[in-house]
Short mmCIF file of C-alpha atoms and ligand atoms in Angstrom, two decimals:
data_model
loop_
_atom_site.label_atom_id
_atom_site.label_comp_id
_atom_site.label_asym_id
_atom_site.label_seq_id
_atom_site.Cartn_x
_atom_site.Cartn_y
_atom_site.Cartn_z
CA UNK A 1 -22.03 -7.18 -5.70
CA UNK A 2 -21.08 -5.14 -8.74
CA UNK A 3 -18.13 -2.86 -9.31
CA UNK A 4 -18.20 0.23 -11.52
CA UNK A 5 -15.53 2.44 -12.97
CA UNK A 6 -15.03 5.81 -11.29
CA UNK A 7 -15.07 7.40 -14.75
CA UNK A 8 -18.47 6.18 -15.87
CA UNK A 9 -17.73 3.21 -18.14
CA UNK A 10 -21.18 1.65 -18.37
CA UNK A 11 -20.16 -1.99 -18.01
CA UNK A 12 -20.43 -3.18 -14.43
CA UNK A 13 -18.31 -6.18 -13.46
CA UNK A 14 -18.14 -8.64 -10.58
CA UNK A 15 -15.12 -8.82 -8.32
CA UNK A 16 -13.30 -11.58 -10.24
CA UNK A 17 -13.25 -9.50 -13.39
CA UNK A 18 -12.32 -6.32 -11.52
CA UNK A 19 -9.32 -8.11 -9.98
CA UNK A 20 -8.13 -9.64 -13.26
CA UNK A 21 -8.48 -6.36 -15.16
CA UNK A 22 -6.99 -4.08 -12.49
CA UNK A 23 -7.90 -0.87 -14.30
CA UNK A 24 -11.28 -0.28 -16.02
CA UNK A 25 -11.20 0.17 -19.84
CA UNK A 26 -11.81 3.94 -19.46
CA UNK A 27 -8.78 4.12 -17.09
CA UNK A 28 -11.07 4.58 -14.08
CA UNK A 29 -10.78 2.53 -10.89
CA UNK A 30 -13.24 -0.25 -10.08
CA UNK A 31 -15.17 0.60 -6.91
CA UNK A 32 -18.06 -1.32 -5.28
CA UNK A 33 -21.52 0.06 -6.10
CA UNK A 34 -22.48 -0.04 -2.43
CA UNK A 35 -20.48 -0.54 0.73
CA UNK A 36 -21.76 -3.34 3.00
CA UNK A 37 -22.05 -2.58 6.72
CA UNK A 38 -21.34 -4.61 9.85
CA UNK A 39 -24.15 -5.65 12.17
CA UNK A 40 -23.77 -5.47 15.95
CA UNK A 41 -23.52 -9.27 16.06
CA UNK A 42 -20.77 -9.22 13.49
CA UNK A 43 -18.87 -6.67 15.55
CA UNK A 44 -19.04 -8.95 18.57
CA UNK A 45 -17.85 -11.83 16.41
CA UNK A 46 -14.92 -9.74 15.11
CA UNK A 47 -13.73 -8.84 18.61
CA UNK A 48 -13.41 -12.45 19.64
CA UNK A 49 -12.13 -13.87 16.36
CA UNK A 50 -8.68 -14.27 14.84
CA UNK A 51 -7.37 -12.03 12.07
CA UNK A 52 -7.96 -14.78 9.51
CA UNK A 53 -11.58 -15.29 10.54
CA UNK A 54 -12.23 -11.54 10.32
CA UNK A 55 -10.60 -11.45 6.89
CA UNK A 56 -12.90 -14.25 5.68
CA UNK A 57 -15.98 -12.38 6.92
CA UNK A 58 -14.99 -9.08 5.26
CA UNK A 59 -13.88 -10.66 1.97
CA UNK A 60 -17.17 -12.58 1.82
CA UNK A 61 -19.06 -9.29 1.80
CA UNK A 62 -17.15 -7.89 -1.17
CA UNK A 63 -16.20 -10.95 -3.24
CA UNK A 64 -19.74 -12.22 -3.72
CA UNK A 65 -18.83 -14.18 -6.85
CA UNK A 66 -16.26 -16.22 -4.87
CA UNK A 67 -17.53 -19.28 -2.95
CA UNK A 68 -17.06 -19.52 0.81
CA UNK A 69 -14.54 -22.33 0.25
CA UNK A 70 -12.60 -20.28 -2.26
CA UNK A 71 -12.29 -17.36 0.15
CA UNK A 72 -11.22 -19.65 2.98
CA UNK A 73 -8.56 -21.19 0.79
CA UNK A 74 -7.18 -17.77 -0.25
CA UNK A 75 -6.95 -16.61 3.38
CA UNK A 76 -5.32 -19.80 4.63
CA UNK A 77 -2.75 -19.89 1.84
CA UNK A 78 -1.88 -16.21 2.25
CA UNK A 79 -1.77 -15.76 6.00
CA UNK A 80 -0.96 -19.19 7.42
CA UNK A 81 2.80 -19.13 7.76
CA UNK A 82 3.99 -16.06 5.96
CA UNK A 83 3.59 -13.62 8.86
CA UNK A 84 5.69 -13.69 12.01
CA UNK A 85 2.56 -13.43 14.13
CA UNK A 86 -0.63 -15.38 13.58
CA UNK A 87 -2.67 -12.22 14.01
CA UNK A 88 -0.87 -10.62 11.00
CA UNK A 89 -1.19 -7.06 12.35
CA UNK A 90 -0.20 -6.85 16.05
CA UNK A 91 -0.42 -3.60 18.02
CA UNK A 92 2.18 -2.08 20.32
CA UNK A 93 0.78 0.03 23.17
CA UNK A 94 2.54 3.37 23.58
CA UNK A 95 0.13 4.33 26.38
CA UNK A 96 -3.50 3.73 27.36
CA UNK A 97 -4.83 5.88 24.54
CA UNK A 98 -2.28 5.33 21.81
CA UNK A 99 -1.29 2.26 19.85
CA UNK A 100 1.02 1.49 16.96
CA UNK A 101 -0.40 -0.92 14.40
CA UNK A 102 2.56 -2.94 13.08
CA UNK A 103 1.84 -4.01 9.53
CA UNK A 104 5.34 -5.18 8.66
CA UNK A 105 5.67 -8.68 10.08
CA UNK A 106 5.37 -10.26 6.64
CA UNK A 107 8.11 -11.70 4.42
CA UNK A 108 9.45 -8.37 3.09
CA UNK A 109 9.07 -6.29 6.28
CA UNK A 110 6.74 -3.66 4.76
CA UNK A 111 2.96 -3.27 4.93
CA UNK A 112 2.47 -4.08 1.25
CA UNK A 113 2.83 -7.77 2.21
CA UNK A 114 -0.64 -7.78 3.81
CA UNK A 115 -2.20 -7.23 0.39
CA UNK A 116 0.42 -8.77 -1.88
CA UNK A 117 0.47 -12.07 0.02
CA UNK A 118 -3.19 -12.63 -0.85
CA UNK A 119 -3.56 -10.92 -4.24
CA UNK A 120 -2.01 -13.87 -6.16
CA UNK A 121 -4.64 -16.21 -4.67
CA UNK A 122 -7.47 -13.77 -5.39
CA UNK A 123 -6.17 -13.59 -8.93
CA UNK A 124 -5.83 -17.34 -9.52
CA UNK A 125 -9.29 -17.88 -8.01
CA UNK A 126 -10.70 -15.12 -10.21
CA UNK A 127 -9.24 -16.99 -13.19
CA UNK A 128 -11.03 -20.16 -12.08
CA UNK A 129 -14.30 -18.23 -11.74
CA UNK A 130 -14.18 -16.46 -15.10
CA UNK A 131 -12.88 -19.53 -16.93
CA UNK A 132 -9.79 -17.64 -18.06
CA UNK A 133 -7.53 -20.23 -19.70
CA UNK A 134 -4.38 -18.20 -20.05
CA UNK A 135 -1.43 -18.02 -17.74
CA UNK A 136 -1.25 -14.65 -15.96
CA UNK A 137 1.97 -12.67 -16.25
CA UNK A 138 2.51 -9.82 -13.82
CA UNK A 139 4.89 -7.02 -14.73
CA UNK A 140 5.88 -4.67 -11.92
CA UNK A 141 8.05 -1.59 -12.02
CA UNK A 142 9.31 -0.82 -8.55
CA UNK A 143 11.18 1.84 -6.64
CA UNK A 144 11.82 -0.73 -3.91
CA UNK A 145 9.09 -2.11 -1.66
CA UNK A 146 6.40 -3.17 -4.12
CA UNK A 147 8.72 -5.28 -6.26
CA UNK A 148 9.96 -7.47 -3.45
CA UNK A 149 6.51 -7.82 -1.89
CA UNK A 150 5.04 -8.84 -5.26
CA UNK A 151 7.87 -11.35 -5.85
CA UNK A 152 7.26 -12.97 -2.46
CA UNK A 153 3.51 -13.06 -3.09
CA UNK A 154 3.64 -14.56 -6.57
CA UNK A 155 6.61 -16.93 -6.21
CA UNK A 156 5.65 -20.50 -7.15
CA UNK A 157 1.94 -19.59 -7.41
CA UNK A 158 0.59 -21.92 -10.11
CA UNK A 159 -0.67 -20.30 -13.31
CA UNK A 160 1.31 -17.09 -12.79
CA UNK A 161 4.65 -15.58 -13.73
CA UNK A 162 6.15 -12.37 -12.49
CA UNK A 163 8.75 -9.98 -13.90
CA UNK A 164 10.06 -7.11 -11.76
CA UNK A 165 11.88 -4.11 -13.23
CA UNK A 166 13.94 -1.93 -10.92
CA UNK A 167 16.28 1.01 -11.55
CA UNK A 168 19.81 -0.35 -11.07
CA UNK A 169 20.96 2.71 -9.12
CA UNK A 170 17.63 3.77 -7.62
CA UNK A 171 17.07 1.36 -4.73
CA UNK A 172 18.81 0.84 -1.41
CA UNK A 173 21.36 -1.96 -0.95
CA UNK A 174 18.96 -3.93 1.26
CA UNK A 175 16.13 -3.54 -1.24
CA UNK A 176 18.34 -4.61 -4.16
CA UNK A 177 19.74 -7.61 -2.32
CA UNK A 178 16.20 -8.65 -1.34
CA UNK A 179 15.21 -8.73 -5.00
CA UNK A 180 18.26 -10.27 -6.67
CA UNK A 181 18.29 -13.18 -4.21
CA UNK A 182 14.60 -13.95 -4.79
CA UNK A 183 13.82 -17.65 -5.07
CA UNK A 184 10.96 -19.22 -7.03
CA UNK A 185 10.55 -20.97 -10.38
CA UNK A 186 8.29 -18.33 -11.98
CA UNK A 187 10.12 -15.13 -11.06
CA UNK A 188 12.40 -12.81 -13.04
CA UNK A 189 14.13 -9.65 -11.90
CA UNK A 190 15.66 -7.15 -14.30
CA UNK A 191 17.83 -4.17 -13.42
CA UNK A 192 17.42 -1.23 -15.74
CA UNK A 193 20.10 1.29 -16.53
CA UNK A 194 17.96 4.31 -15.78
CA UNK A 195 15.71 5.70 -13.08
CA UNK A 196 12.33 4.60 -11.70
CA UNK A 197 10.44 6.57 -14.35
CA UNK A 198 12.24 4.60 -17.08
CA UNK A 199 11.20 1.34 -15.45
CA UNK A 200 7.63 2.54 -14.99
CA UNK A 201 7.36 3.83 -18.55
CA UNK A 202 8.68 0.54 -19.90
CA UNK A 203 6.07 -1.41 -17.90
CA UNK A 204 3.24 0.90 -19.01
CA UNK A 205 4.28 0.68 -22.66
CA UNK A 206 4.03 -3.08 -22.48
CA UNK A 207 0.47 -2.92 -21.11
CA UNK A 208 -0.81 -0.56 -23.79
CA UNK A 209 0.90 -2.32 -26.70
CA UNK A 210 -2.06 -4.14 -28.32
CA UNK A 211 0.03 -5.99 -30.84
CA UNK A 212 2.26 -7.38 -28.14
CA UNK A 213 -0.68 -8.34 -25.92
CA UNK A 214 -2.26 -10.14 -28.88
CA UNK A 215 0.95 -12.05 -29.53
CA UNK A 216 1.24 -13.07 -25.88
CA UNK A 217 -2.40 -14.23 -25.85
CA UNK A 218 -1.65 -16.53 -28.78
CA UNK A 219 1.00 -18.10 -26.58
CA UNK A 220 -1.53 -18.42 -23.73
CA UNK A 221 -0.24 -15.51 -21.64
CA UNK A 222 -2.36 -12.65 -20.33
CA UNK A 223 -0.80 -9.58 -18.74
CA UNK A 224 -2.11 -8.23 -15.45
CA UNK A 225 -1.11 -5.70 -12.83
CA UNK A 226 -0.31 -5.93 -9.14
CA UNK A 227 -0.44 -2.16 -8.80
CA UNK A 228 -2.18 -0.58 -5.81
CA UNK A 229 -5.13 0.57 -7.93
CA UNK A 230 -6.25 -3.07 -8.17
CA UNK A 231 -9.31 -3.66 -5.94
CA UNK A 232 -7.67 -6.92 -4.84
CA UNK A 233 -4.94 -4.88 -3.17
CA UNK A 234 -7.20 -2.39 -1.43
CA UNK A 235 -9.66 -4.89 0.03
CA UNK A 236 -7.20 -6.79 2.28
CA UNK A 237 -6.23 -3.49 3.92
CA UNK A 238 -9.76 -2.81 5.17
CA UNK A 239 -9.50 -5.83 7.47
CA UNK A 240 -6.85 -4.45 9.84
CA UNK A 241 -8.72 -1.18 10.34
CA UNK A 242 -11.90 -3.00 11.27
CA UNK A 243 -10.12 -5.43 13.57
CA UNK A 244 -7.88 -2.87 15.31
CA UNK A 245 -10.61 -0.27 15.84
CA UNK A 246 -12.99 -2.80 17.38
CA UNK A 247 -10.24 -4.38 19.49
CA UNK A 248 -9.36 -0.98 20.98
CA UNK A 249 -12.74 -0.84 22.72
CA UNK A 250 -13.39 2.79 22.05
CA UNK A 251 -16.31 4.63 20.48
CA UNK A 252 -14.02 6.12 17.90
CA UNK A 253 -10.41 5.58 16.98
CA UNK A 254 -8.46 8.21 15.06
CA UNK A 255 -5.89 6.83 12.59
CA UNK A 256 -2.68 8.43 11.45
CA UNK A 257 -1.54 6.96 8.17
CA UNK A 258 1.79 7.59 6.42
CA UNK A 259 0.51 8.18 2.92
CA UNK A 260 1.76 8.06 -0.66
CA UNK A 261 -0.64 6.63 -3.20
CA UNK A 262 -3.63 7.05 -0.82
CA UNK A 263 -4.40 3.30 -0.81
CA UNK A 264 -3.82 2.56 2.85
CA UNK A 265 -5.76 5.54 4.21
CA UNK A 266 -8.59 4.91 1.75
CA UNK A 267 -9.00 1.44 3.27
CA UNK A 268 -9.50 3.18 6.64
CA UNK A 269 -12.24 5.30 5.06
CA UNK A 270 -13.99 2.15 3.77
CA UNK A 271 -13.76 0.59 7.25
CA UNK A 272 -15.46 3.70 8.64
CA UNK A 273 -18.20 3.49 6.01
CA UNK A 274 -18.77 -0.12 7.00
CA UNK A 275 -19.59 1.09 10.53
CA UNK A 276 -16.33 0.30 12.28
CA UNK A 277 -15.60 2.77 15.12
CA UNK A 278 -13.17 4.86 13.06
CA UNK A 279 -12.89 8.57 13.88
CA UNK A 280 -10.73 11.17 12.17
CA UNK A 281 -8.30 10.12 9.42
CA UNK A 282 -5.00 11.94 9.61
CA UNK A 283 -3.11 11.88 6.34
CA UNK A 284 0.62 12.19 7.01
CA UNK A 285 2.83 13.10 4.04
CA UNK A 286 6.55 13.66 3.68
CA UNK A 287 7.92 16.68 1.86
CA UNK A 288 6.06 15.61 -1.28
CA UNK A 289 3.06 17.18 0.42
CA UNK A 290 0.62 17.41 -2.45
CA UNK A 291 -2.05 15.65 -0.35
CA UNK A 292 -1.51 17.90 2.67
CA UNK A 293 -2.18 20.93 0.49
CA UNK A 294 -5.15 19.23 -1.15
CA UNK A 295 -6.85 18.37 2.13
CA UNK A 296 -6.23 21.89 3.42
CA UNK A 297 -7.30 23.82 0.31
CA UNK A 298 -9.37 21.55 -1.95
CA UNK A 299 -6.85 22.11 -4.74
CA UNK A 300 -4.79 19.18 -5.98
CA UNK A 301 -1.71 20.59 -7.68
CA UNK A 302 1.04 18.27 -8.87
CA UNK A 303 3.03 21.11 -10.47
CA UNK A 304 5.86 21.06 -8.00
CA UNK A 305 9.32 19.63 -7.65
CA UNK A 306 9.60 15.95 -6.86
CA UNK A 307 11.66 15.58 -3.67
CA UNK A 308 13.73 12.49 -2.89
CA UNK A 309 13.22 11.89 0.84
CA UNK A 310 14.30 9.38 3.49
CA UNK A 311 10.79 7.88 3.27
CA UNK A 312 11.07 6.89 -0.42
CA UNK A 313 7.94 4.72 -0.59
CA UNK A 314 5.89 7.91 -0.13
CA UNK A 315 7.72 9.94 -2.77
CA UNK A 316 4.70 10.34 -5.02
CA UNK A 317 3.03 13.30 -6.70
CA UNK A 318 0.03 11.52 -8.19
CA UNK A 319 -1.97 9.68 -5.55
CA UNK A 320 -4.08 7.41 -7.76
CA UNK A 321 -6.44 6.10 -5.11
CA UNK A 322 -7.70 9.58 -4.23
CA UNK A 323 -9.94 9.20 -7.27
CA UNK A 324 -11.93 6.53 -5.44
CA UNK A 325 -12.49 8.84 -2.45
CA UNK A 326 -13.78 11.66 -4.66
CA UNK A 327 -16.10 9.19 -6.38
CA UNK A 328 -17.47 8.07 -3.03
CA UNK A 329 -17.87 11.55 -1.53
CA UNK A 330 -19.57 12.92 -4.66
CA UNK A 331 -22.10 10.05 -4.62
CA UNK A 332 -20.60 8.48 -7.72
CA UNK A 333 -20.65 11.63 -9.83
CA UNK A 334 -18.61 10.22 -12.72
CA UNK A 335 -18.89 13.36 -14.85
CA UNK A 336 -17.24 15.34 -12.07
CA UNK A 337 -14.48 12.73 -11.70
CA UNK A 338 -13.83 12.74 -15.45
CA UNK A 339 -13.51 16.53 -15.43
CA UNK A 340 -11.18 16.56 -12.43
CA UNK A 341 -8.92 13.85 -13.88
CA UNK A 342 -8.83 15.63 -17.25
CA UNK A 343 -7.80 18.83 -15.48
CA UNK A 344 -5.05 16.97 -13.66
CA UNK A 345 -3.73 15.50 -16.89
CA UNK A 346 -4.00 18.64 -18.99
CA UNK A 347 -3.41 21.50 -16.57
CA UNK A 348 -1.57 19.69 -13.78
CA UNK A 349 -4.14 20.56 -11.10
CA UNK A 350 -7.82 20.46 -10.18
CA UNK A 351 -10.11 22.13 -7.67
CA UNK A 352 -13.00 20.28 -6.06
CA UNK A 353 -16.45 21.83 -5.47
CA UNK A 354 -17.22 23.42 -2.10
CA UNK A 355 -19.58 20.70 -0.83
CA UNK A 356 -16.96 18.03 -1.46
CA UNK A 357 -14.36 20.07 0.39
CA UNK A 358 -16.72 20.22 3.38
CA UNK A 359 -17.01 16.44 3.40
CA UNK A 360 -13.22 16.14 3.32
CA UNK A 361 -12.93 18.55 6.28
CA UNK A 362 -15.27 16.39 8.34
CA UNK A 363 -13.27 13.23 7.68
CA UNK A 364 -9.63 14.21 7.29
CA UNK A 365 -6.79 16.17 8.80
CA UNK A 366 -3.45 16.57 7.03
CA UNK A 367 0.15 17.03 8.09
CA UNK A 368 3.56 16.86 6.45
CA UNK A 369 7.09 16.35 7.69
CA UNK A 370 10.48 17.34 6.29
CA UNK A 371 13.36 14.87 6.55
CA UNK A 372 14.69 16.71 9.60
CA UNK A 373 11.29 16.55 11.30
CA UNK A 374 11.09 12.86 10.42
CA UNK A 375 14.45 12.16 12.06
CA UNK A 376 13.44 14.21 15.08
CA UNK A 377 10.31 12.07 15.40
CA UNK A 378 12.41 8.88 15.37
CA UNK A 379 14.67 10.27 18.08
CA UNK A 380 11.77 11.59 20.21
CA UNK A 381 9.83 8.37 20.10
CA UNK A 382 12.93 6.30 20.86
CA UNK A 383 13.97 8.51 23.77
CA UNK A 384 10.47 8.61 25.23
CA UNK A 385 9.28 5.03 24.67
CA UNK A 386 12.41 3.10 23.54
CA UNK A 387 10.33 2.26 20.52
CA UNK A 388 12.07 2.33 17.16
CA UNK A 389 10.18 3.80 14.19
CA UNK A 390 11.08 3.45 10.53
CA UNK A 391 11.26 6.63 8.44
CA UNK A 392 7.71 6.27 7.01
CA UNK A 393 6.07 5.58 10.35
CA UNK A 394 8.04 8.51 11.79
CA UNK A 395 6.24 10.80 9.32
CA UNK A 396 3.02 9.56 10.90
CA UNK A 397 4.34 9.98 14.44
CA UNK A 398 5.22 13.58 13.58
CA UNK A 399 1.64 13.95 12.27
CA UNK A 400 0.33 12.61 15.56
CA UNK A 401 2.22 15.26 17.53
CA UNK A 402 1.02 17.99 15.15
CA UNK A 403 -2.58 16.87 15.53
CA UNK A 404 -2.28 16.90 19.32
CA UNK A 405 -0.81 20.40 19.23
CA UNK A 406 -3.63 21.94 17.18
CA UNK A 407 -6.21 23.44 19.58
CA UNK A 408 -9.01 23.09 17.05
CA UNK A 409 -8.90 19.30 17.24
CA UNK A 410 -11.03 17.12 19.42
CA UNK A 411 -8.65 14.82 21.29
CA UNK A 412 -11.08 12.62 23.16
CA UNK A 413 -10.68 9.71 20.76
CA UNK A 414 -8.08 7.01 21.09
CA UNK A 415 -5.36 6.99 18.45
CA UNK A 416 -3.71 4.38 16.30
CA UNK A 417 -0.52 5.23 14.44
CA UNK A 418 -0.17 3.00 11.40
CA UNK A 419 3.34 1.55 11.05
CA UNK A 420 4.20 0.56 7.50
CA UNK A 421 7.76 -0.74 7.62
CA UNK A 422 10.36 -2.28 9.89
CA UNK A 423 13.04 0.24 10.93
CA UNK A 424 15.61 -2.24 9.58
CA UNK A 425 14.39 -1.70 6.05
CA UNK A 426 15.61 1.90 6.04
CA UNK A 427 18.72 1.75 8.25
CA UNK A 428 20.47 4.85 6.89
CA UNK A 429 17.64 7.25 7.78
CA UNK A 430 17.00 5.58 11.14
CA UNK A 431 20.69 5.50 12.16
CA UNK A 432 21.24 9.08 11.16
CA UNK A 433 18.25 10.09 13.32
CA UNK A 434 19.89 8.39 16.31
CA UNK A 435 23.24 10.07 15.59
CA UNK A 436 24.90 6.78 14.61
CA UNK A 437 27.81 7.14 12.16
CA UNK A 438 26.38 6.16 8.77
CA UNK A 439 29.68 5.85 6.93
CA UNK A 440 29.44 2.05 6.87
CA UNK A 441 27.64 -0.32 4.56
CA UNK A 442 23.97 -0.99 5.22
CA UNK A 443 24.53 -4.50 6.59
CA UNK A 444 26.88 -3.19 9.24
CA UNK A 445 24.33 -0.52 10.11
CA UNK A 446 21.72 -3.23 10.73
CA UNK A 447 24.01 -4.86 13.27
CA UNK A 448 24.90 -1.55 14.92
CA UNK A 449 21.21 -0.72 15.24
CA UNK A 450 20.48 -4.12 16.75
CA UNK A 451 23.28 -3.82 19.30
CA UNK A 452 22.21 -0.34 20.31
CA UNK A 453 18.46 -0.81 20.53
CA UNK A 454 18.23 -4.53 21.40
CA UNK A 455 15.39 -4.68 18.86
CA UNK A 456 15.99 -7.83 16.83
CA UNK A 457 16.66 -7.74 13.09
CA UNK A 458 13.59 -9.38 11.48
CA UNK A 459 14.30 -12.89 10.20
CA UNK A 460 13.80 -12.04 6.48
CA UNK A 461 16.57 -9.41 6.70
CA UNK A 462 19.04 -11.58 8.61
CA UNK A 463 21.98 -12.94 6.65
CA UNK A 464 20.84 -11.12 3.55
CA UNK A 465 24.40 -10.37 2.43
CA UNK A 466 25.28 -14.09 2.35
CA UNK A 467 22.34 -15.15 0.21
CA UNK A 468 23.02 -16.46 -3.27
CA UNK A 469 22.48 -13.98 -6.10
CA UNK A 470 20.01 -15.50 -8.55
CA UNK A 471 19.21 -12.57 -10.83
CA UNK A 472 21.93 -10.56 -12.50
CA UNK A 473 20.17 -9.51 -15.69
CA UNK A 474 20.77 -5.85 -16.46
CA UNK A 475 19.63 -4.04 -19.58
CA UNK A 476 19.29 -0.66 -21.26
CA UNK A 477 15.89 0.95 -21.70
CA UNK A 478 15.70 -0.12 -25.35
CA UNK A 479 16.33 -3.77 -24.52
CA UNK A 480 13.53 -4.12 -21.95
CA UNK A 481 10.82 -5.22 -24.36
CA UNK A 482 12.76 -7.98 -26.17
CA UNK A 483 14.17 -9.16 -22.83
CA UNK A 484 10.70 -9.53 -21.32
CA UNK A 485 9.33 -11.25 -24.42
CA UNK A 486 12.14 -13.76 -24.17
CA UNK A 487 11.49 -14.38 -20.48
CA UNK A 488 7.78 -14.94 -21.02
C1 LIG B 1 3.72 2.02 -0.02
C2 LIG B 1 4.14 2.52 1.29
C3 LIG B 1 3.49 3.61 1.91
C4 LIG B 1 2.37 4.39 1.26
O1 LIG B 1 1.16 3.69 1.19
P1 LIG B 1 -0.01 4.18 0.19
O2 LIG B 1 -1.04 3.13 0.25
O3 LIG B 1 0.65 4.26 -1.17
O4 LIG B 1 -0.48 5.51 0.65
C5 LIG B 1 3.90 3.98 3.19
N1 LIG B 1 4.93 3.35 3.80
C6 LIG B 1 5.58 2.31 3.23
C7 LIG B 1 6.71 1.67 3.97
C8 LIG B 1 5.21 1.84 1.96
O5 LIG B 1 5.87 0.81 1.41
#
């Protein structure tokens, strides 16, 4: 199977190269030339197989330059012991027609683990396949969740090193403590005096600095990205949509996905294209509702104020993976994609053609929630089901109620609400929703929440405050580059 850039770069690549490169040379996103489908026999197999077996089947269809043994090894290494449950993505039944898909039983308690636990193995295997001799160095700028998930994924993986940059004042106490206590012989964590944009800009500047890349290559180091535009991060997410939709035994399952960069919900779209019984895709945004407006109007307009919300992992105004959807729906019209992306860069917005908008209407529905509505959703769901939602999943739960309320919608399908984080990862928002006094430190809030709800604190977050601090490097913006060079 070949992968092409969404922006028309003429060189097709196989999956190993797409995963190593991350982004195509013309800044487009690598996307498979054709989407494989599932046969009826395969669907029967999926229903009776474990998560790992399903993952092997799906990966085999996309990673055709990997051997069967290589794929098996990646899956076993990634999913053997790192998730609390052997089935990686368990569901919680709210009622006969509604389930919550819990994607946060991995080592960092957020859904990014599902992809970031396996990406390092995809990457090291890709290196074997392409004969790449250099050590791979990953540089990640993070506003919280991605950094920790990438650290856990890459720690002690042979042939790789990872450096995480985070804004010293821009992450929660739990998130910071998770990162600065990170173990592993190949990991570095740097706090930056600045905000997330400063960290992100620093990371980008390193990638595009040819001289620096050349110098690193001479020392046997090649830079790569663990960003969510990497095909190796999207692919693992398709698995849980296929498995959960088939397991629900319904003709069609609607999914409600709390969305930021559009990666997770795009995986649901690919599962649908592969013939899984996936119905409507409901895109749930927080107050940064650029996608809600886009799905409703066909106009993507990032010219708006960036809002800091209680669901910070969805505070995004440029949803990179949307480009892949437009590429798919326009039948790989790369000229159109180029024009739209140029408009976005130069004018700050773009408008899609009418026929594309019609396709979007058939597939998607969009909602958005303010912080108050998010808290209300947490309270409602807890009061009604004694089920505790995190702030991101609550945005989706609010979307679920909105979708049910709208008379125009067909409600005969079953519904799965996608849950992307443990409530204990965002204790301030969750406690405030339940009217718990939040004038305490975050660790105390975790205990209060546990006592009140009897929902156990996940093991990776227990005793976090007593863990040994291993990374105390802090630097100014100007010192980032020399600091990283020294570390590598
Ligand atoms: C990253 C993240 C999201 C958003 O996922 P996208 O794939 O970027 O749309 C939602 N919830 C949580 C908890 C996340 O960490």
